[in-house]
Amino acid sequence: ILGLFSKIYGFFREAWRLGMDDPKKFFHCFKVGIALSLVSLFYYMRPLYQGVGGNAMWAVLTVVVVFEYTVGATLCKCLNKATATFLAGALGIGVHWIGSHFGEKLQPIFLQGSVFVLAAAATFTRFMPSVKARFDYGVLIFILTFSLVSVSGFRVGKLFEFASHRLSTIAIGTSICILTSILFCPVWAGEELHNLIQTNMEKLADSLDECVAEYFRKDARSEASNKISVGYRCVLNSRATEESLVLFSFTNYASIAQANFARWEPAHGGFNFGHPWKEYRKVGASLRSCAYHIEVLNGSINAGTKAPDFLKKHFSKFCMKLSSSSSAVLKELVFVTHTMTRSAKIDIIVEEMRSAVEELQIVLKSLITQPINASTNINIGNEESDASNTSMSLIEIAPLVTLSSLLIEIAARTEDIAKAVNELAN
Amino acid sequence: ILGLFSKIYGFFREAWRLGMDDPKKFFHCFKVGIALSLVSLFYYMRPLYQGVGGNAMWAVLTVVVVFEYTVGATLCKCLNKATATFLAGALGIGVHWIGSHFGEKLQPIFLQGSVFVLAAAATFTRFMPSVKARFDYGVLIFILTFSLVSVSGFRVGKLFEFASHRLSTIAIGTSICILTSILFCPVWAGEELHNLIQTNMEKLADSLDECVAEYFRKDARSEASNKISVGYRCVLNSRATEESLVLFSFTNYASIAQANFARWEPAHGGFNFGHPWKEYRKVGASLRSCAYHIEVLNGSINAGTKAPDFLKKHFSKFCMKLSSSSSAVLKELVFVTHTMTRSAKIDIIVEEMRSAVEELQIVLKSLITQPINASTNINIGNEESDASNTSMSLIEIAPLVTLSSLLIEIAARTEDIAKAVNELAN
């Protein structure tokens, strides 16, 4: 019993946390309640009720099913529902009219056959990605309405009345949905998408910073005592990136859907009707590619082989510089996306990042040519080399080299993101 | 007009291709048609029709909405629908009974208030991931039924009859759905998940092979003429991996959903009721992590800096060996997953992969210590070094080092996958 209670308590706590994180979710629930209350008024008010007859429940059904979190999704579903119902109703009546010429015995067979064929064909289109992305709900409603009209028409007799009632109740339901979702604290799909991209860019910048800093922090402290805490931190960190990656891949789907929905939305905030929502997909794709690299970077940092300390110190300056300039670019891009105007600063920071890449490349270049020119000892810059450093093998430098080339790759990906964002801002 | 025709033609061709790729999709459409025809029989047969009254359309509605591609998803939706309808119906009648004590004026207000509160609360639970994964549809039906019962009860009067009709029509609809989906060429969610994991493993193995082979193939031919074709191939290749990655992240979601659905399915094929479907998620996660590495490998191979040819030749043997042994392990794992029995071969191949890793590590180790011991010239094994090789900088070796350490990482990930799959096979 105690376990059950703690479970219920956990459930409520999670719900509360969710709501506090994003109060818009609370508002959404209120909006659903309001829309349902509005539609149920049709039952209680005698004149309204007599207007639409017993079919008022279709309006309730419409509101429950159609009302979505964002305005765009609601609009999209409403349009889908209205179009599909109209098309299927007209087709159903047409089929019915044809069937009525067949005589009483053949009519049910003809009707059943048409339901079979159309339902099967429509179901198949739902497998096609292009249809699924935009009209999945519409196709479902099409099948539903067509079967209802062509089948029940056989009994109900008053076919036109049935169809017109269904249309009018759907009109009532959809208009209530659209009005509530736009008038009471609207949640725009476009804005959500916009924020999602920004949050992800910020997260990416943070995890890049943290990841590289963590690696080079190791030698600043004592070796043995730190191993556990660092390992723990890295796991935490890697889980964070992992989560953000899952979020990314999810984001990709969400953003495709959101971008589809956002197209339906009227002008709001800083966004006009023709806002290039499709561009967001490009930004999302570059972000994802960058996230893969950071994830791999994270993995390679936690891998076994250790680089000699003096080399690490030597590299740390340049790697840190590159990673911090990359994350600075990302953070500036967050700002650019936020304001939707090209900042003059961005070009300077990107230039800085490029020079940091070049510096790191120069370090890489200088590293082996030196010992060959200066006989057997490895002398790096002003670093004093002790005797043990002379026989340094490639496997010891491998983590640093990998880190450097991954960082260079990340910088290239960051430039891609910058390009995509700049296109968006123009 | 010609554009429209070609669009329609493209649509049909795509549909045909989809169906040919997976004929189960065709069968699914037939099944939907059959289920709808069966349920519409209730309209045409007089005795059946009188049994459930005019509410037969609820049965049609149930079939259209509940029928899903896999057996597991259909079962899950049916259970959700039945439970939610029952709960909401009981609650609705209870609320109605309480409301009847309030007198005619207060009753509608009380009913509206209860609809508002319950709909808002239920909507909120849909935001919670734990609820969304399993009961999303159930909660929707709960809101729907509760509003319908508590609102329409005010008018209809014959409340119990309404509720029992709704329950019986839903029972008819769900049983038709379950029977059709299980009896006619069933598509099991578990099997789909199983196959998905296998296909992805195979794709991973192929793209790893291709990617590394592509890199080392470059120097086998002449330099200038090849640049374009190689670049083109790599883009193609990278798009393939990119697609498979998108597929992976999608797979992750699909597999979570499928694993949830698969739990509901009765024993079928080689799978018992208690099959550890959750384990598949682990395998999927390791696969995804491996895919990230291959994606990054792909990117770093296409990056600018070139390694000197003789070094590339030297590395190629070991890298190719490692990559081919990794992909051999992956391919053997496909076999293990397919037969669901531990193969004796797998341990041997994993051991081979480990020794390939060690060999590569030895190559890395030997590379720099040698020139230091053997004065200024870089002598690698039996390779003759010409004069130009003496001043080889780290940046020239960087791609090879990165490649090697990524390959070593991929081998480690492959071992993770092997571990997860072996756990599954036990």
mmCIF file with all atom_site columns, N, CA and C in Angstrom, chain A residues 137-169:
data_model
loop_
_atom_site.group_PDB
_atom_site.id
_atom_site.type_symbol
_atom_site.label_atom_id
_atom_site.label_alt_id
_atom_site.label_comp_id
_atom_site.label_asym_id
_atom_site.label_entity_id
_atom_site.label_seq_id
_atom_site.pdbx_PDB_ins_code
_atom_site.Cartn_x
_atom_site.Cartn_y
_atom_site.Cartn_z
_atom_site.occupancy
_atom_site.B_iso_or_equiv
_atom_site.pdbx_formal_charge
_atom_site.auth_seq_id
_atom_site.auth_comp_id
_atom_site.auth_asym_id
_atom_site.auth_atom_id
_atom_site.pdbx_PDB_model_num
ATOM 1  N N  . TYR A 1 137 ? -4.954  12.386 -40.527 1.00 0.00 ? 137 TYR A N  1
ATOM 2  C CA . TYR A 1 137 ? -6.222  12.516 -39.838 1.00 0.00 ? 137 TYR A CA 1
ATOM 3  C C  . TYR A 1 137 ? -7.373  12.666 -40.827 1.00 0.00 ? 137 TYR A C  1
ATOM 4  N N  . GLY A 1 138 ? -7.119  13.427 -41.888 1.00 0.00 ? 138 GLY A N  1
ATOM 5  C CA . GLY A 1 138 ? -8.156  13.634 -42.897 1.00 0.00 ? 138 GLY A CA 1
ATOM 6  C C  . GLY A 1 138 ? -8.588  12.331 -43.537 1.00 0.00 ? 138 GLY A C  1
ATOM 7  N N  . VAL A 1 139 ? -7.611  11.468 -43.857 1.00 0.00 ? 139 VAL A N  1
ATOM 8  C CA . VAL A 1 139 ? -7.942  10.189 -44.491 1.00 0.00 ? 139 VAL A CA 1
ATOM 9  C C  . VAL A 1 139 ? -8.790  9.333  -43.547 1.00 0.00 ? 139 VAL A C  1
ATOM 10 N N  . LEU A 1 140 ? -8.413  9.348  -42.272 1.00 0.00 ? 140 LEU A N  1
ATOM 11 C CA . LEU A 1 140 ? -9.177  8.597  -41.269 1.00 0.00 ? 140 LEU A CA 1
ATOM 12 C C  . LEU A 1 140 ? -10.627 9.062  -41.249 1.00 0.00 ? 140 LEU A C  1
ATOM 13 N N  . ILE A 1 141 ? -10.805 10.378 -41.222 1.00 0.00 ? 141 ILE A N  1
ATOM 14 C CA . ILE A 1 141 ? -12.147 10.937 -41.172 1.00 0.00 ? 141 ILE A CA 1
ATOM 15 C C  . ILE A 1 141 ? -12.900 10.628 -42.464 1.00 0.00 ? 141 ILE A C  1
ATOM 16 N N  . PHE A 1 142 ? -12.154 10.621 -43.564 1.00 0.00 ? 142 PHE A N  1
ATOM 17 C CA . PHE A 1 142 ? -12.770 10.285 -44.847 1.00 0.00 ? 142 PHE A CA 1
ATOM 18 C C  . PHE A 1 142 ? -13.363 8.878  -44.803 1.00 0.00 ? 142 PHE A C  1
ATOM 19 N N  . ILE A 1 143 ? -12.555 7.915  -44.353 1.00 0.00 ? 143 ILE A N  1
ATOM 20 C CA . ILE A 1 143 ? -13.038 6.536  -44.249 1.00 0.00 ? 143 ILE A CA 1
ATOM 21 C C  . ILE A 1 143 ? -14.256 6.469  -43.337 1.00 0.00 ? 143 ILE A C  1
ATOM 22 N N  . LEU A 1 144 ? -14.137 7.121  -42.206 1.00 0.00 ? 144 LEU A N  1
ATOM 23 C CA . LEU A 1 144 ? -15.198 7.095  -41.211 1.00 0.00 ? 144 LEU A CA 1
ATOM 24 C C  . LEU A 1 144 ? -16.501 7.646  -41.777 1.00 0.00 ? 144 LEU A C  1
ATOM 25 N N  . THR A 1 145 ? -16.439 8.854  -42.318 1.00 0.00 ? 145 THR A N  1
ATOM 26 C CA . THR A 1 145 ? -17.655 9.491  -42.807 1.00 0.00 ? 145 THR A CA 1
ATOM 27 C C  . THR A 1 145 ? -18.243 8.714  -43.972 1.00 0.00 ? 145 THR A C  1
ATOM 28 N N  . PHE A 1 146 ? -17.388 8.281  -44.872 1.00 0.00 ? 146 PHE A N  1
ATOM 29 C CA . PHE A 1 146 ? -17.903 7.557  -46.029 1.00 0.00 ? 146 PHE A CA 1
ATOM 30 C C  . PHE A 1 146 ? -18.628 6.291  -45.605 1.00 0.00 ? 146 PHE A C  1
ATOM 31 N N  . SER A 1 147 ? -18.015 5.533  -44.678 1.00 0.00 ? 147 SER A N  1
ATOM 32 C CA . SER A 1 147 ? -18.683 4.306  -44.240 1.00 0.00 ? 147 SER A CA 1
ATOM 33 C C  . SER A 1 147 ? -19.998 4.642  -43.553 1.00 0.00 ? 147 SER A C  1
ATOM 34 N N  . LEU A 1 148 ? -19.967 5.667  -42.698 1.00 0.00 ? 148 LEU A N  1
ATOM 35 C CA . LEU A 1 148 ? -21.190 6.010  -41.973 1.00 0.00 ? 148 LEU A CA 1
ATOM 36 C C  . LEU A 1 148 ? -22.299 6.423  -42.931 1.00 0.00 ? 148 LEU A C  1
ATOM 37 N N  . VAL A 1 149 ? -21.950 7.316  -43.857 1.00 0.00 ? 149 VAL A N  1
ATOM 38 C CA . VAL A 1 149 ? -22.985 7.829  -44.760 1.00 0.00 ? 149 VAL A CA 1
ATOM 39 C C  . VAL A 1 149 ? -23.507 6.726  -45.670 1.00 0.00 ? 149 VAL A C  1
ATOM 40 N N  . SER A 1 150 ? -22.590 5.989  -46.289 1.00 0.00 ? 150 SER A N  1
ATOM 41 C CA . SER A 1 150 ? -23.073 5.027  -47.271 1.00 0.00 ? 150 SER A CA 1
ATOM 42 C C  . SER A 1 150 ? -23.756 3.838  -46.596 1.00 0.00 ? 150 SER A C  1
ATOM 43 N N  . VAL A 1 151 ? -23.354 3.522  -45.384 1.00 0.00 ? 151 VAL A N  1
ATOM 44 C CA . VAL A 1 151 ? -23.987 2.390  -44.699 1.00 0.00 ? 151 VAL A CA 1
ATOM 45 C C  . VAL A 1 151 ? -25.283 2.802  -44.026 1.00 0.00 ? 151 VAL A C  1
ATOM 46 N N  . SER A 1 152 ? -25.205 3.889  -43.226 1.00 0.00 ? 152 SER A N  1
ATOM 47 C CA . SER A 1 152 ? -26.390 4.243  -42.454 1.00 0.00 ? 152 SER A CA 1
ATOM 48 C C  . SER A 1 152 ? -27.458 4.836  -43.349 1.00 0.00 ? 152 SER A C  1
ATOM 49 N N  . GLY A 1 153 ? -27.064 5.382  -44.466 1.00 0.00 ? 153 GLY A N  1
ATOM 50 C CA . GLY A 1 153 ? -28.035 5.927  -45.400 1.00 0.00 ? 153 GLY A CA 1
ATOM 51 C C  . GLY A 1 153 ? -29.078 4.891  -45.781 1.00 0.00 ? 153 GLY A C  1
ATOM 52 N N  . PHE A 1 154 ? -28.658 3.652  -45.824 1.00 0.00 ? 154 PHE A N  1
ATOM 53 C CA . PHE A 1 154 ? -29.539 2.547  -46.169 1.00 0.00 ? 154 PHE A CA 1
ATOM 54 C C  . PHE A 1 154 ? -30.723 2.475  -45.207 1.00 0.00 ? 154 PHE A C  1
ATOM 55 N N  . ARG A 1 155 ? -30.462 2.814  -43.945 1.00 0.00 ? 155 ARG A N  1
ATOM 56 C CA . ARG A 1 155 ? -31.504 2.743  -42.927 1.00 0.00 ? 155 ARG A CA 1
ATOM 57 C C  . ARG A 1 155 ? -32.183 4.093  -42.729 1.00 0.00 ? 155 ARG A C  1
ATOM 58 N N  . VAL A 1 156 ? -31.329 5.081  -42.471 1.00 0.00 ? 156 VAL A N  1
ATOM 59 C CA . VAL A 1 156 ? -31.864 6.346  -41.970 1.00 0.00 ? 156 VAL A CA 1
ATOM 60 C C  . VAL A 1 156 ? -32.824 6.981  -42.972 1.00 0.00 ? 156 VAL A C  1
ATOM 61 N N  . GLY A 1 157 ? -32.550 6.816  -44.232 1.00 0.00 ? 157 GLY A N  1
ATOM 62 C CA . GLY A 1 157 ? -33.477 7.353  -45.216 1.00 0.00 ? 157 GLY A CA 1
ATOM 63 C C  . GLY A 1 157 ? -33.296 8.829  -45.442 1.00 0.00 ? 157 GLY A C  1
ATOM 64 N N  . LYS A 1 158 ? -33.342 9.590  -44.382 1.00 0.00 ? 158 LYS A N  1
ATOM 65 C CA . LYS A 1 158 ? -33.209 11.039 -44.541 1.00 0.00 ? 158 LYS A CA 1
ATOM 66 C C  . LYS A 1 158 ? -31.737 11.399 -44.665 1.00 0.00 ? 158 LYS A C  1
ATOM 67 N N  . LEU A 1 159 ? -31.201 11.062 -45.842 1.00 0.00 ? 159 LEU A N  1
ATOM 68 C CA . LEU A 1 159 ? -29.757 11.108 -45.996 1.00 0.00 ? 159 LEU A CA 1
ATOM 69 C C  . LEU A 1 159 ? -29.197 12.521 -45.961 1.00 0.00 ? 159 LEU A C  1
ATOM 70 N N  . PHE A 1 160 ? -29.878 13.413 -46.723 1.00 0.00 ? 160 PHE A N  1
ATOM 71 C CA . PHE A 1 160 ? -29.371 14.777 -46.818 1.00 0.00 ? 160 PHE A CA 1
ATOM 72 C C  . PHE A 1 160 ? -29.385 15.454 -45.460 1.00 0.00 ? 160 PHE A C  1
ATOM 73 N N  . GLU A 1 161 ? -30.449 15.170 -44.723 1.00 0.00 ? 161 GLU A N  1
ATOM 74 C CA . GLU A 1 161 ? -30.551 15.781 -43.403 1.00 0.00 ? 161 GLU A CA 1
ATOM 75 C C  . GLU A 1 161 ? -29.401 15.320 -42.521 1.00 0.00 ? 161 GLU A C  1
ATOM 76 N N  . PHE A 1 162 ? -29.142 13.991 -42.584 1.00 0.00 ? 162 PHE A N  1
ATOM 77 C CA . PHE A 1 162 ? -28.041 13.422 -41.803 1.00 0.00 ? 162 PHE A CA 1
ATOM 78 C C  . PHE A 1 162 ? -26.730 14.105 -42.155 1.00 0.00 ? 162 PHE A C  1
ATOM 79 N N  . ALA A 1 163 ? -26.484 14.192 -43.469 1.00 0.00 ? 163 ALA A N  1
ATOM 80 C CA . ALA A 1 163 ? -25.216 14.772 -43.914 1.00 0.00 ? 163 ALA A CA 1
ATOM 81 C C  . ALA A 1 163 ? -25.108 16.232 -43.494 1.00 0.00 ? 163 ALA A C  1
ATOM 82 N N  . SER A 1 164 ? -26.194 16.976 -43.653 1.00 0.00 ? 164 SER A N  1
ATOM 83 C CA . SER A 1 164 ? -26.105 18.395 -43.337 1.00 0.00 ? 164 SER A CA 1
ATOM 84 C C  . SER A 1 164 ? -25.974 18.603 -41.827 1.00 0.00 ? 164 SER A C  1
ATOM 85 N N  . HIS A 1 165 ? -26.633 17.751 -41.043 1.00 0.00 ? 165 HIS A N  1
ATOM 86 C CA . HIS A 1 165 ? -26.473 17.850 -39.598 1.00 0.00 ? 165 HIS A CA 1
ATOM 87 C C  . HIS A 1 165 ? -25.026 17.613 -39.194 1.00 0.00 ? 165 HIS A C  1
ATOM 88 N N  . ARG A 1 166 ? -24.466 16.554 -39.813 1.00 0.00 ? 166 ARG A N  1
ATOM 89 C CA . ARG A 1 166 ? -23.094 16.221 -39.468 1.00 0.00 ? 166 ARG A CA 1
ATOM 90 C C  . ARG A 1 166 ? -22.164 17.380 -39.834 1.00 0.00 ? 166 ARG A C  1
ATOM 91 N N  . LEU A 1 167 ? -22.410 17.977 -41.011 1.00 0.00 ? 167 LEU A N  1
ATOM 92 C CA . LEU A 1 167 ? -21.567 19.103 -41.416 1.00 0.00 ? 167 LEU A CA 1
ATOM 93 C C  . LEU A 1 167 ? -21.719 20.281 -40.471 1.00 0.00 ? 167 LEU A C  1
ATOM 94 N N  . SER A 1 168 ? -22.979 20.575 -40.077 1.00 0.00 ? 168 SER A N  1
ATOM 95 C CA . SER A 1 168 ? -23.167 21.757 -39.241 1.00 0.00 ? 168 SER A CA 1
ATOM 96 C C  . SER A 1 168 ? -22.592 21.530 -37.846 1.00 0.00 ? 168 SER A C  1
ATOM 97 N N  . THR A 1 169 ? -22.738 20.308 -37.327 1.00 0.00 ? 169 THR A N  1
ATOM 98 C CA . THR A 1 169 ? -22.152 20.078 -35.998 1.00 0.00 ? 169 THR A CA 1
ATOM 99 C C  . THR A 1 169 ? -20.636 20.155 -36.046 1.00 0.00 ? 169 THR A C  1
#
